[in-house]
Amino acid sequence: RVLRMEQCGLPASVRFAFYDQVHTTGMDIKHTLNAKAVLTLGKDMVFRDYAQGAYRMRGIAKGQTIHLFIIPEVMQLIRRELSKAGSYRVADDGAGDDAAADADPAAAAEEEARGYASFSLPAPAVRRVLVDVNAWLVVNSMRSERVQFNQLCLQNVANVWRKNAFRNVLNGAEGFRVSLTPGQMDGYLLRSLDAFCEPIDFSMEAGVPEPVMFAETIRRRVERHAEFVLVDSERTVISDTVRLVSGSMLDEADRVLSAEMVQEQEEEKEKQQEQEQEQEIEIEKYVDLAFSRENEEPTPWPFAALAAEDAPPFFYAASEFKLYKREPLGFPEHVLVSDNYFDKRWSGARRIKNVVMVLEWVRDPGALAPYTKTLEPLSEEQERSLRVAVQLFDSSGGEGALDAAAMVQVLKCAAHQRLSPEELGALVSELSGGGDRVTAAQLRGVLASGRFSPMEAGRRFVAVSLAEAETIRRIMHMRLGSPVVGGSATHVALRCLPASYCITDRSLGYAESASPFATPSSRESLRFLNCDMFFSEVDLNVLLRSIHGTTRRERRVFFKNIIGCRRRMARKWEETPLAKVFALSDQFGMLLQRATSVRVRAAVRERGLLLFDAFSKFDSDKNGLLSPAEVWGAFEFLGLPPLTGRDVLQFVATADSDRDGNISYKEFVEILQDVDKKAGGGEEDEDAEGDEEDNEVAMSTPGMQRQ
C-alpha cells in the first residue's frame, strides 16, 4: 500500500528510490550525503533527459556519485552514430578491436560494455566514454529538434489552406443541417471540411519504400489543397517554407518521429496499466454485491409529451429518488429524475450512473412566475442559532439590533447577497419600519420567508441518461429555427453538470431563469446526488438552503448509500469540503458558524493581534493544536456572547478538516477567512496582508507545523 515517505519508517540510508522517464523532471527526494545513483541510457534519450536524470542527485561532487550503465544495444548505437561523424575514439584505447567491430558490431559493443563494467579503463578513457555519450545525446537532441522543426513547417503550410477552409465552413454552417443528405450538401463545403482531416494509411508496401524529400511531401499536400490557396501572399509563404526545408529526407525524419511516438506510446501504456490496476482494485470492492442488471433497457417516450399539460409519467421528483428499501432525501421540487436514468421501481442492488447531462425544461414560458417558499415553522434549535448569530453580528454591544454595516455581513454570510448602498438602505428601512436598525425578530422574518432563495414556477431541471440527451440533442438540431415541439412554445436546453453546468444546446425561444437561485440550486442538488465532494463555500451555502428540512443523519445516510452503488475509488469524504454538509445542522447552523468566525476575527483585530499571535495565546499546552476546551476559552477571552458546549463542538467540527478532533493553525486561518475570500472572489480582505504574514510566521515556526 502507498504511504507517505515520512511515515514509511525507513531511514534514508536504506531506502531505494526509482525515477522513471516521466518523473525525472521536477521530482525531488532527499537522499543521504553519500548516496549512489545508477543512470541508464535509452535508445531515444536526448541530452535534456540525461541531465534531468543526473540532477536528481543534488549533491553531485559533494559526496553523492552517479554510475552510468550502458547496455550493448545502446553502445552499438553510440558507436554507429559517432563513427559517421568520425569522432568515435573509445576503441583507440583497446576497449574494442576495429576488425572485430566491423565483423560483428553487436558482439563488439557487448564486449566493450563489459570492459566498462569491469572498471578496467584508465581515467582518460573513462572521460572519453562520457564525452562520447554526451556527444551522442546531443546528436539525438538535434535530430529530435529537426523533426519538430519539420512538423512546425508542415503545420505552417497547412494553416494557409486551413484558414480559408475554416472561413468557408463558418460562412456555410447552414449547409450542415442534419436534415440534409450528403448528396444535397455543397461539394466545395464538404471539401473545406475535409481539409482538417489527416488521412491514415494502413496499407503495406511490397518493398522497401524509397526515401522522399520532405519538400516534395509538402508540394504534394499543396497540390491536393490548391483550390484553398487563393492569393500571392499565401503562395509566397508556401514557397519560402519549401525552400527552407529543401534537402531534408522524409525517411530520416519519419524514423525519428516514429521513435518519439513509440516512446510516448510506451509512457501512455504505463499510465494506462496503472489506471487498469486501480480499476481492478475498485471492481474487487464491489464484486460481492451482485448488482442486478434486469429491466435496464432504455424506455422510449414521446418527445411531444414535454408540451402536454399533464406531468410526464417518465419523470419524477428527485425527492422521490431512492434505492431499494432505502429512504429518499428532500431535494427541491424543481429538480427531477428520468426513469431511464434510474427507475425507482427497480428492486435489488443497482449500479447508479453518473449525472452528466441535465435537461432544463419549460413547458409554457407564459406560465413562468417567481415564488418563494417559506421555511416556517423554525425548530427550537434554528430559532436559537438565528438569535445567537444576531448577537454575534452586533459587535456594538447593543440589544441584538443590526445596523447597515452589520447587515452587510449578515447578507453575505446567509445568502451571499451583495447589495448596493441604496438597495441596502431600502432593505433596512423596509425591515425596520423606517428605522436604521434591524432587530432579531425582523431579521428572522425575512430569512424564514425564503426571500433570498427565490424559485421559478414552471421551470424544471431533469437528470437524464446519456442516450436521452443524445436523442434530445438530435431533435433540437433537426428543428433549428423552429419550435422544438411543434405547435407549442415549449423550450428546452441541455446542460453538462461536470462542465460547470454550461449549456451545450438550446432550443428556439430559450431564456435563462430570472431567479438567481433556481439554477444554482438545481446544480448543487444534482452534484450532491452525483456524490461530488468538492464544493466551494458558496456551493455549500446553496446546497444547504436547497435541502432545507433534512437532518445531518439523513444527508449522511443517503450519501453513503448512493456512493456505495457507484463505480468509484473510495475517497474519505471526511477530508473534503463536503464534510461540512454533515457537520452543520442546516443553513442557520452555517450562519451561526460564520457569525462566530466574523466576531472572532473582529475581536482579534481589535486587540491588535495577528492570527498567529492569537493562535499561540489560545494554545495553552503549546502542542500546535487547539482543543475544544481551548477554543471555548478563546471565545470567553475575546468576549463573545455566551455559547454552549454544543456550539463550540460544532465550530470545531466544521473547522477540523483532517478529523483529528482539534484545530490546527491552518484550519484556524481557514475558518476565520472572509466568506468572499473562501469563495475565491469578491473584494480584497482588509486583513489579507496580515494573513500572509501569519502564514510566513507559521511556516518558519516548527511548533505550528503538523508532524
XYZ file of C-alpha atoms in Angstrom, residues 612 615-627 630 658 660 662-668 698 701-707:
32
model
C -0.593 33.624 14.574
C -3.430 31.134 17.975
C -0.295 30.943 20.116
C -2.087 32.676 23.002
C -5.076 30.309 22.782
C -2.835 27.209 22.552
C -2.262 26.852 26.292
C -0.466 23.472 26.156
C 1.748 24.600 23.225
C 1.178 21.472 21.139
C 0.337 23.353 17.944
C -3.370 22.429 18.154
C -6.467 23.982 19.667
C -8.622 21.514 21.559
C -9.007 25.815 24.363
C -8.484 16.309 8.968
C -8.486 14.681 14.468
C -8.627 19.605 17.113
C -7.971 22.770 15.103
C -4.525 23.239 13.573
C -3.166 26.665 12.680
C -4.004 26.167 9.005
C -7.579 25.213 9.902
C -7.764 28.190 12.267
C 3.792 29.684 10.789
C 7.879 28.048 13.350
C 8.327 24.298 13.988
C 5.654 24.206 16.683
C 2.980 25.255 14.191
C 3.740 22.527 11.642
C 1.955 19.167 11.752
C 4.312 16.238 12.003
